[in-house]
């Protein structure tokens, strides 16, 4: 398909890049610390679905949902169709939407490191409110604070990783964020499964444990340096030299890399921080704006919400006990982690487009198969119980979605937007990216159980149709950015069959 044209780099540029391709232990450690921001987001995604299946939690906050669960005959599609219950899940994402737009300015002014610390502290406050909640208002306030914290960390971490990484390893190191996100979700599923037998306060223990990864990430962020690009942007050139020398091999030409960053910064137009969002809407940045908004929006239309925060709910809906539902979520979390490891290996070897397209096709086929099984087993009435065989097949298909998402739309949603944006627009652009992701996640999390109740098995076909659309979008409009230096990625637009009409031609 069109869109895969890579820019031609001159031999001098290739020689200049060759010296900074190596990994150092300090770079890996620093990137692991920054990537651990994904733990808190993943943990929250994983913990929510499990907690909302625990009877003590439902009894205290959502008794009407518990009553439907206990009914002798209930429509399996509609058990968890409660607007208040969905508000508990979705409130985090509307808060994340708001904070991600604020975070763009904070990430520019306070640096990538500063935004990570701020996000971690706010997340810890939200965790405390959730763990000690006594009524729904307190519960949702805690969720809002969690969302504010995640809005900061989700924006800062991918930028940090992209700016710290040498070109050869940028895809692998940036994909660490998705790996930790998957690991956080798996950890949450495991915690849900372990605390379930602990009785009335099991849900409190599950929510409180979020403080552990949040504390580790926050204190770790205090110890790491900020990125050279961010330091130069704020006029701290000497600190940028020191930061770069800590993460590059001893023999690499760090001075040349610093000079390139300074030159790139000086050649770009000076602007107030508030002007960056306005620049994104200029014609020459149309490709950047479309991709940073479309890719994260499409991510949530893959149907991953079925696997993430609604997996235990869905298993419970098809007649599985709470313990089996939580165990199924653990299996799906492990599949997602495995997919993230595949991505870390393959993203810089096979490229972004290949993983996007393969993952999309696999997700599409799995969703269609799920729709067929739900149609056969439950029809539209949704009263007949699922057979054990069909429940196992559903688990396998959801695992297929989870693992393919783990090596495609999961990590690439953070990798590609962080690569294609110029330095002066990177924070603002990632703000749009996170906001787009959160607003679609909010809509889906607030409406999914209602969609399942109204559309029945057609809900899976709904997501399959979106996956088909996004596969075509990637094929035609997403260029390949594998192994390109961040200060040269802009060249890809001028060789792209569609986007070249929008960007300014480079001077000859």
Coordinates of C-alpha atoms in Angstrom, one line a residue:
X1 CA 0.0 0.0 0.0
X2 CA 1.1 3.6 -0.3
X3 CA 2.7 5.4 2.6
X4 CA 5.7 3.3 3.2
X5 CA 8.3 5.5 1.5
X6 CA 11.4 6.1 3.7
X7 CA 13.5 9.2 3.2
X8 CA 16.9 8.9 1.7
X9 CA 19.7 9.9 4.1
X10 CA 23.1 11.1 2.9
X11 CA 26.2 9.2 3.7
X12 CA 27.6 11.9 6.0
X13 CA 24.4 11.7 8.1
X14 CA 24.7 7.9 8.3
X15 CA 28.3 8.1 9.4
X16 CA 27.4 10.6 12.0
X17 CA 24.7 8.3 13.4
X18 CA 26.8 5.3 13.5
X19 CA 28.7 6.3 16.7
X20 CA 25.7 6.7 18.9
X21 CA 23.8 3.5 18.1
X22 CA 25.1 1.6 21.2
X23 CA 23.2 0.9 24.3
X24 CA 24.7 1.7 27.7
X25 CA 23.6 0.3 31.1
X26 CA 22.8 3.8 32.3
X27 CA 20.5 4.4 29.4
X28 CA 18.6 1.2 29.9
X29 CA 18.2 1.9 33.6
X30 CA 17.0 5.4 33.0
X31 CA 14.5 4.3 30.4
X32 CA 13.2 1.5 32.6
X33 CA 12.5 4.1 35.3
X34 CA 10.7 6.4 32.9
X35 CA 8.8 3.5 31.4
X36 CA 7.6 2.5 34.8
X37 CA 5.1 5.3 34.4
X38 CA 3.2 2.8 32.3
X39 CA 2.8 0.6 35.4
X40 CA 0.3 3.0 37.1
X41 CA -1.9 3.3 34.0
X42 CA -1.8 -0.4 33.4
X43 CA -2.5 -1.2 37.0
X44 CA -5.5 1.0 37.0
X45 CA -6.9 -0.5 33.8
X46 CA -6.5 -4.0 35.2
X47 CA -7.7 -3.4 38.7
X48 CA -11.0 -1.7 37.7
X49 CA -12.5 -4.6 35.8
X50 CA -11.8 -7.0 38.7
X51 CA -13.0 -4.8 41.5
X52 CA -16.3 -4.2 39.7
X53 CA -17.0 -7.9 39.8
X54 CA -16.5 -8.2 43.6
X55 CA -19.8 -8.6 45.4
X56 CA -18.7 -6.5 48.6
X57 CA -17.7 -3.6 46.3
X58 CA -21.0 -3.8 44.3
X59 CA -23.0 -4.2 47.5
X60 CA -21.5 -1.0 49.0
X61 CA -21.6 1.2 46.0
X62 CA -23.7 -0.3 43.2
X63 CA -26.4 -2.5 44.8
X64 CA -28.7 -2.4 41.7
X65 CA -26.0 -4.2 39.7
X66 CA -25.6 -6.8 42.4
X67 CA -29.4 -7.4 42.3
X68 CA -29.3 -8.0 38.6
X69 CA -26.4 -10.5 39.1
X70 CA -28.5 -12.4 41.6
X71 CA -31.6 -12.6 39.5
X72 CA -32.7 -16.1 38.6
X73 CA -33.0 -15.2 34.9
X74 CA -31.1 -12.3 33.5
X75 CA -30.0 -11.2 30.1
X76 CA -26.3 -11.9 30.1
X77 CA -25.6 -9.0 27.8
X78 CA -27.1 -6.5 30.3
X79 CA -26.0 -7.5 33.8
X80 CA -23.5 -4.7 34.2
X81 CA -25.4 -2.0 32.2
X82 CA -25.3 0.7 34.9
X83 CA -24.5 4.3 34.1
X84 CA -23.2 5.0 37.6
X85 CA -20.9 1.9 37.5
X86 CA -19.6 2.9 34.1
X87 CA -19.0 6.4 35.5
X88 CA -16.7 4.9 38.1
X89 CA -14.6 3.5 35.2
X90 CA -14.8 6.3 32.8
X91 CA -14.3 9.3 35.2
X92 CA -10.6 8.6 35.2
X93 CA -10.4 9.2 31.4
X94 CA -12.3 12.5 31.3
X95 CA -9.9 13.8 34.0
X96 CA -7.0 12.4 31.9
X97 CA -8.4 14.3 28.9
X98 CA -8.3 17.6 30.8
X99 CA -4.9 17.1 32.4
X100 CA -3.2 15.9 29.2
X101 CA -4.0 19.3 27.6
X102 CA -2.6 21.1 30.7
X103 CA 0.4 18.7 30.8
X104 CA 1.6 19.9 27.4
X105 CA 2.6 23.3 28.9
X106 CA 3.9 21.7 32.1
X107 CA 6.1 19.2 30.2
X108 CA 7.6 22.1 28.3
X109 CA 8.1 24.4 31.3
X110 CA 9.1 21.8 34.0
X111 CA 10.6 19.2 31.7
X112 CA 9.7 15.6 31.1
X113 CA 11.1 14.6 34.4
X114 CA 9.1 17.3 36.3
X115 CA 5.8 16.1 34.7
X116 CA 6.5 12.5 35.7
X117 CA 7.0 13.6 39.3
X118 CA 3.9 15.8 39.4
X119 CA 1.8 13.0 37.9
X120 CA 3.0 10.4 40.4
X121 CA 2.2 12.6 43.4
X122 CA -1.3 13.4 42.2
X123 CA -1.9 9.6 41.4
X124 CA -0.9 8.7 45.0
X125 CA -3.5 11.1 46.4
X126 CA -6.2 9.6 44.2
X127 CA -5.1 6.1 45.3
X128 CA -5.6 7.0 49.0
X129 CA -9.1 8.4 48.3
X130 CA -10.1 5.2 46.4
X131 CA -8.8 2.8 49.1
X132 CA -10.6 4.6 51.9
X133 CA -13.8 5.5 50.0
X134 CA -17.0 5.4 51.9
X135 CA -19.4 6.6 49.3
X136 CA -19.6 6.9 45.5
X137 CA -18.7 10.6 45.4
X138 CA -15.4 9.9 47.3
X139 CA -14.7 7.0 45.0
X140 CA -15.2 9.0 41.8
X141 CA -13.2 12.0 43.2
X142 CA -10.3 9.5 43.7
X143 CA -10.7 8.3 40.1
X144 CA -10.6 11.9 38.9
X145 CA -7.3 12.5 40.6
X146 CA -5.9 9.2 39.3
X147 CA -6.9 10.5 35.8
X148 CA -5.1 13.8 36.4
X149 CA -1.9 12.0 37.4
X150 CA -2.0 9.6 34.5
X151 CA -2.6 12.5 32.0
X152 CA 0.8 13.9 33.1
X153 CA 2.7 10.6 33.1
X154 CA 1.3 9.2 29.9
X155 CA 2.4 12.3 28.0
X156 CA 5.8 12.8 29.6
X157 CA 7.1 9.1 29.5
X158 CA 6.9 8.5 25.7
X159 CA 8.5 11.9 25.0
X160 CA 11.2 11.1 27.5
X161 CA 12.0 7.7 26.0
X162 CA 12.0 9.0 22.4
X163 CA 14.3 11.9 23.2
X164 CA 16.7 9.8 25.2
X165 CA 17.0 6.9 22.8
X166 CA 19.6 6.6 19.9
X167 CA 17.9 6.1 16.5
X168 CA 18.7 2.4 16.3
X169 CA 17.0 1.6 19.6
X170 CA 14.3 4.2 19.8
X171 CA 11.4 1.9 18.9
X172 CA 12.6 -0.8 21.3
X173 CA 13.1 1.6 24.2
X174 CA 9.9 3.6 23.6
X175 CA 8.0 0.3 23.5
X176 CA 9.1 -0.3 27.1
X177 CA 6.3 2.1 28.1
X178 CA 3.7 -0.3 26.7
X179 CA 5.5 -3.3 28.2
X180 CA 5.2 -1.7 31.7
X181 CA 1.6 -0.8 30.9
X182 CA 0.9 -4.4 30.1
X183 CA 2.9 -5.5 33.2
X184 CA 0.9 -3.2 35.4
X185 CA -2.4 -4.6 34.0
X186 CA -1.1 -8.2 34.6
X187 CA 0.0 -7.3 38.1
X188 CA -3.5 -5.8 38.8
X189 CA -5.2 -8.9 37.5
X190 CA -3.0 -11.1 39.7
X191 CA -3.7 -8.9 42.8
X192 CA -7.4 -9.1 42.1
X193 CA -7.2 -12.8 42.0
X194 CA -5.1 -13.0 45.2
X195 CA -7.1 -10.6 47.3
X196 CA -10.5 -12.0 46.2
X197 CA -10.8 -14.6 49.1
X198 CA -10.0 -11.9 51.7
X199 CA -13.7 -10.9 52.2
X200 CA -15.4 -7.6 52.6
X201 CA -12.3 -5.4 52.2
X202 CA -10.7 -7.3 49.3
X203 CA -11.5 -4.4 46.9
X204 CA -9.8 -1.9 49.3
X205 CA -6.6 -3.9 49.2
X206 CA -6.7 -4.1 45.5
X207 CA -7.2 -0.4 45.0
X208 CA -4.6 0.5 47.7
X209 CA -1.8 -1.6 46.1
X210 CA -1.7 1.0 43.3
X211 CA 0.4 3.1 45.7
X212 CA 3.3 0.6 45.3
X213 CA 4.1 1.1 41.6
X214 CA 3.2 4.8 41.9
X215 CA 5.7 5.3 44.7
X216 CA 8.5 3.4 42.8
X217 CA 7.9 5.5 39.6
X218 CA 7.8 8.8 41.5
X219 CA 10.9 8.4 43.5
X220 CA 12.7 6.9 40.5
X221 CA 11.8 10.0 38.4
X222 CA 13.5 12.2 41.0
X223 CA 16.8 10.4 40.4
X224 CA 16.9 10.4 36.6
X225 CA 18.1 13.3 34.4
X226 CA 15.9 15.3 32.1
X227 CA 16.3 14.8 28.4
X228 CA 18.9 16.9 26.4
X229 CA 16.2 18.2 24.1
X230 CA 14.1 19.5 27.0
X231 CA 17.1 21.0 28.7
X232 CA 18.2 22.8 25.6
X233 CA 14.6 24.0 25.0
X234 CA 14.8 25.6 28.5
X235 CA 18.3 27.1 27.9
X236 CA 20.2 24.6 30.1
X237 CA 22.9 23.6 27.5
X238 CA 25.6 22.5 30.0
X239 CA 23.1 20.2 31.8
X240 CA 22.1 18.8 28.4
X241 CA 25.7 17.9 27.7
X242 CA 26.0 16.2 31.1
X243 CA 22.7 14.3 30.6
X244 CA 23.7 13.0 27.2
X245 CA 27.2 11.9 28.4
X246 CA 25.5 9.7 31.0
X247 CA 23.5 7.7 28.4
X248 CA 25.8 7.4 25.4
X249 CA 28.8 5.1 24.9
X250 CA 32.2 6.7 25.9
X251 CA 33.5 6.8 22.3
X252 CA 30.4 8.3 20.8
X253 CA 30.4 11.9 19.5
X254 CA 28.1 13.5 22.0
X255 CA 29.2 17.0 21.2
X256 CA 28.1 16.5 17.6
X257 CA 24.7 15.3 18.8
X258 CA 24.4 18.2 21.2
X259 CA 25.3 20.7 18.4
X260 CA 22.7 19.1 16.2
X261 CA 20.0 19.5 18.9
X262 CA 21.1 23.2 19.5
X263 CA 21.1 23.9 15.7
X264 CA 17.7 22.3 15.3
X265 CA 16.3 24.3 18.3
X266 CA 17.8 27.6 17.0
X267 CA 16.4 27.1 13.5
X268 CA 12.9 26.6 14.7
X269 CA 10.7 29.6 15.3
X270 CA 10.6 31.0 18.8
X271 CA 7.2 30.9 20.3
X272 CA 5.4 31.2 23.6
X273 CA 4.3 27.9 25.1
X274 CA 0.7 28.7 24.4
X275 CA 1.4 29.1 20.7
X276 CA 2.4 25.5 20.1
X277 CA -1.2 24.3 20.0
X278 CA -2.0 26.9 17.5
X279 CA 0.9 25.9 15.3
X280 CA -0.4 22.4 15.2
X281 CA -3.4 23.6 13.2
X282 CA -1.2 25.2 10.5
X283 CA -1.4 23.6 7.1
X284 CA 2.2 22.4 7.1
X285 CA 1.6 20.5 10.3
X286 CA -1.6 18.8 9.0
X287 CA 0.0 15.4 8.8
X288 CA 1.3 15.6 12.3
X289 CA -2.1 16.7 13.7
X290 CA -4.1 14.0 11.9
X291 CA -1.8 11.2 13.0
X292 CA -1.4 12.3 16.6
X293 CA -5.2 12.5 16.9
X294 CA -6.2 9.5 14.8
X295 CA -3.7 6.8 16.0
X296 CA -4.6 7.1 19.7
X297 CA -8.3 7.3 18.9
X298 CA -8.1 4.2 16.8
X299 CA -6.2 2.4 19.5
X300 CA -9.3 2.4 21.7
X301 CA -11.6 1.3 18.8
X302 CA -9.6 -2.0 18.4
X303 CA -11.9 -3.5 21.0
X304 CA -9.1 -3.7 23.6
X305 CA -11.6 -2.4 26.1
X306 CA -13.2 -5.9 25.9
X307 CA -9.9 -7.3 27.1
X308 CA -8.7 -4.6 29.5
X309 CA -11.1 -3.2 32.1
X310 CA -14.1 -5.3 31.0
X311 CA -12.5 -8.8 30.7
X312 CA -13.6 -10.0 34.2
X313 CA -17.0 -8.4 33.7
X314 CA -17.4 -10.1 30.3
X315 CA -16.4 -13.5 31.7
X316 CA -18.9 -13.0 34.6
X317 CA -21.6 -12.1 32.0
X318 CA -21.1 -15.4 30.2
X319 CA -21.7 -17.4 33.3
X320 CA -18.2 -17.8 34.9
X321 CA -17.7 -17.4 38.6
X322 CA -15.9 -14.4 40.0
X323 CA -12.7 -16.5 40.7
X324 CA -12.7 -17.9 37.1
X325 CA -13.3 -14.4 35.7
X326 CA -10.4 -13.0 37.6
X327 CA -8.1 -15.9 36.6
X328 CA -9.2 -15.4 32.9
X329 CA -8.1 -11.7 33.2
X330 CA -4.7 -12.9 34.5
X331 CA -4.2 -15.0 31.4
X332 CA -5.2 -12.2 29.1
X333 CA -2.8 -9.8 30.9
X334 CA 0.0 -12.3 30.4
X335 CA -0.8 -12.5 26.7
X336 CA -0.6 -8.7 26.5
X337 CA 2.8 -8.7 28.2
X338 CA 4.1 -11.3 25.8
X339 CA 2.9 -9.2 22.9
X340 CA 4.8 -6.2 24.3
X341 CA 8.0 -8.2 24.4
X342 CA 7.5 -9.2 20.8
X343 CA 7.1 -5.6 19.9
X344 CA 10.3 -4.6 21.7
X345 CA 12.2 -7.1 19.5
X346 CA 10.4 -6.5 16.2
X347 CA 9.6 -2.8 16.1
X348 CA 13.1 -1.7 15.0
X349 CA 13.7 -4.8 12.9
X350 CA 10.5 -5.0 10.8
X351 CA 9.2 -1.5 11.2
X352 CA 6.0 0.2 12.6
X353 CA 3.8 -0.3 9.6
X354 CA 4.3 -4.1 9.5
X355 CA 3.3 -4.5 13.1
X356 CA 0.3 -2.1 12.7
X357 CA -1.1 -4.1 9.7
X358 CA -0.5 -7.6 11.1
X359 CA -1.9 -6.7 14.5
X360 CA -5.0 -5.1 12.9
X361 CA -5.8 -8.2 10.7
X362 CA -5.4 -10.5 13.7
X363 CA -7.7 -8.4 15.9
X364 CA -10.3 -8.1 13.1
X365 CA -10.5 -11.9 12.6
X366 CA -10.7 -12.5 16.4
X367 CA -13.6 -10.0 16.8
X368 CA -15.6 -11.6 14.0
X369 CA -15.1 -15.0 15.5
X370 CA -16.3 -13.8 18.9
X371 CA -19.4 -12.3 17.3
X372 CA -20.2 -15.6 15.7
X373 CA -19.8 -17.5 19.0
X374 CA -21.9 -15.1 21.0
X375 CA -24.6 -15.2 18.3
X376 CA -24.7 -19.0 18.4
X377 CA -24.5 -19.4 22.2
X378 CA -26.6 -16.4 23.4
X379 CA -28.5 -15.2 20.3
X380 CA -30.2 -12.0 21.1
X381 CA -32.1 -13.1 24.3
X382 CA -28.8 -13.6 26.1
X383 CA -30.4 -16.0 28.6
X384 CA -29.0 -19.4 27.7
X385 CA -25.7 -20.2 29.6
X386 CA -22.4 -20.4 27.7
X387 CA -21.0 -23.9 27.3
X388 CA -17.6 -24.6 28.8
X389 CA -16.1 -25.2 25.4
X390 CA -17.3 -21.9 24.0
X391 CA -16.1 -20.0 27.1
X392 CA -12.6 -21.5 26.5
X393 CA -12.7 -20.5 22.8
X394 CA -13.7 -16.9 23.8
X395 CA -10.8 -16.8 26.2
X396 CA -8.4 -17.9 23.4
X397 CA -9.9 -15.3 21.0
X398 CA -9.6 -12.6 23.6
X399 CA -6.0 -13.7 24.2
X400 CA -5.4 -13.3 20.5
X401 CA -6.7 -9.8 20.6
X402 CA -4.6 -9.0 23.7
X403 CA -1.3 -10.4 22.3
X404 CA -1.7 -8.8 18.9
X405 CA -2.6 -5.5 20.5
X406 CA 0.5 -5.8 22.7
X407 CA 2.8 -5.8 19.6
X408 CA 0.9 -3.4 17.5
X409 CA -1.6 -0.7 18.5
X410 CA -0.5 -0.8 22.2
X411 CA 3.1 0.4 21.9
X412 CA 2.9 2.0 18.4
X413 CA 0.3 4.5 19.7
X414 CA 3.0 6.0 21.9
X415 CA 6.0 5.4 19.6
X416 CA 4.8 6.9 16.3
X417 CA 3.4 10.3 17.6
X418 CA 6.5 10.9 19.8
X419 CA 8.7 10.4 16.7
X420 CA 6.9 12.5 14.1
X421 CA 6.6 15.7 16.0
X422 CA 9.3 18.4 15.9
X423 CA 10.8 19.4 19.3
X424 CA 8.9 22.6 19.7
X425 CA 5.5 20.9 19.1
X426 CA 6.3 17.6 20.8
X427 CA 4.8 18.4 24.2
X428 CA 1.7 20.0 22.7
X429 CA 1.3 17.2 20.1
X430 CA 1.5 14.5 22.7
X431 CA -1.1 16.5 24.7
X432 CA -3.4 16.1 21.7
X433 CA -2.4 12.4 21.4
X434 CA -3.3 11.6 25.1
X435 CA -6.4 13.8 25.0
X436 CA -7.7 12.0 21.9
X437 CA -6.9 8.6 23.5
X438 CA -8.7 9.5 26.7
X439 CA -11.8 11.0 25.1
X440 CA -12.4 7.9 23.0
X441 CA -11.6 5.7 26.0
X442 CA -14.1 7.7 28.1
X443 CA -16.8 7.3 25.5
X444 CA -16.3 3.6 25.2
X445 CA -16.0 2.9 28.9
X446 CA -19.1 5.0 29.6
X447 CA -21.1 3.3 26.9
X448 CA -19.7 -0.2 26.2
X449 CA -21.9 -2.2 28.6
X450 CA -24.9 -0.3 27.2
X451 CA -23.7 -1.1 23.6
X452 CA -23.4 -4.7 24.6
X453 CA -26.9 -4.7 26.1
X454 CA -28.5 -3.0 23.0
X455 CA -26.4 -4.5 20.1
X456 CA -25.8 -8.0 21.7
X457 CA -23.2 -9.9 19.6
X458 CA -23.3 -7.1 17.1
X459 CA -21.1 -5.1 19.5
X460 CA -18.1 -7.2 18.4
X461 CA -18.9 -6.5 14.7
X462 CA -19.1 -2.8 15.6
X463 CA -15.4 -2.9 16.7
X464 CA -14.4 -5.2 13.8
X465 CA -15.7 -2.6 11.4
X466 CA -13.6 0.1 13.0
X467 CA -10.5 -2.2 12.9
X468 CA -11.1 -2.6 9.1
X469 CA -11.2 1.2 8.7
X470 CA -8.0 1.8 10.8
X471 CA -6.2 -0.9 8.9
X472 CA -6.8 0.9 5.6
X473 CA -5.8 4.2 7.3
X474 CA -2.5 2.8 8.3
X475 CA -1.9 1.3 4.9
X476 CA -2.5 4.6 3.0
X477 CA -1.5 7.4 5.5
X478 CA 1.0 6.2 8.1
X479 CA 4.7 6.5 6.9
X480 CA 7.5 4.3 8.2
X481 CA 9.7 6.0 10.8
X482 CA 12.0 3.1 11.7
X483 CA 15.6 4.2 12.7
X484 CA 15.3 7.8 11.7
X485 CA 16.8 10.5 13.8
X486 CA 14.2 12.7 15.5
X487 CA 15.7 15.8 13.8
X488 CA 15.3 14.2 10.4
X489 CA 11.9 12.6 10.7
X490 CA 10.3 15.6 9.1
X491 CA 11.7 14.5 5.7
X492 CA 9.2 11.6 5.4
X493 CA 6.3 14.0 4.7
X494 CA 8.0 15.3 1.5
X495 CA 8.3 11.8 0.0
X496 CA 4.8 10.7 1.0
X497 CA 2.3 10.3 -1.8
X498 CA -0.5 12.2 0.1
X499 CA 1.1 14.3 2.9
X500 CA 3.7 16.0 0.7
X501 CA 1.0 18.4 -0.6
X502 CA 0.6 19.9 2.9
X503 CA 4.3 20.4 4.0
X504 CA 6.7 23.0 2.8
X505 CA 9.3 21.8 0.4
X506 CA 12.8 21.7 1.8
X507 CA 15.2 24.4 0.4
X508 CA 17.4 23.1 -2.4

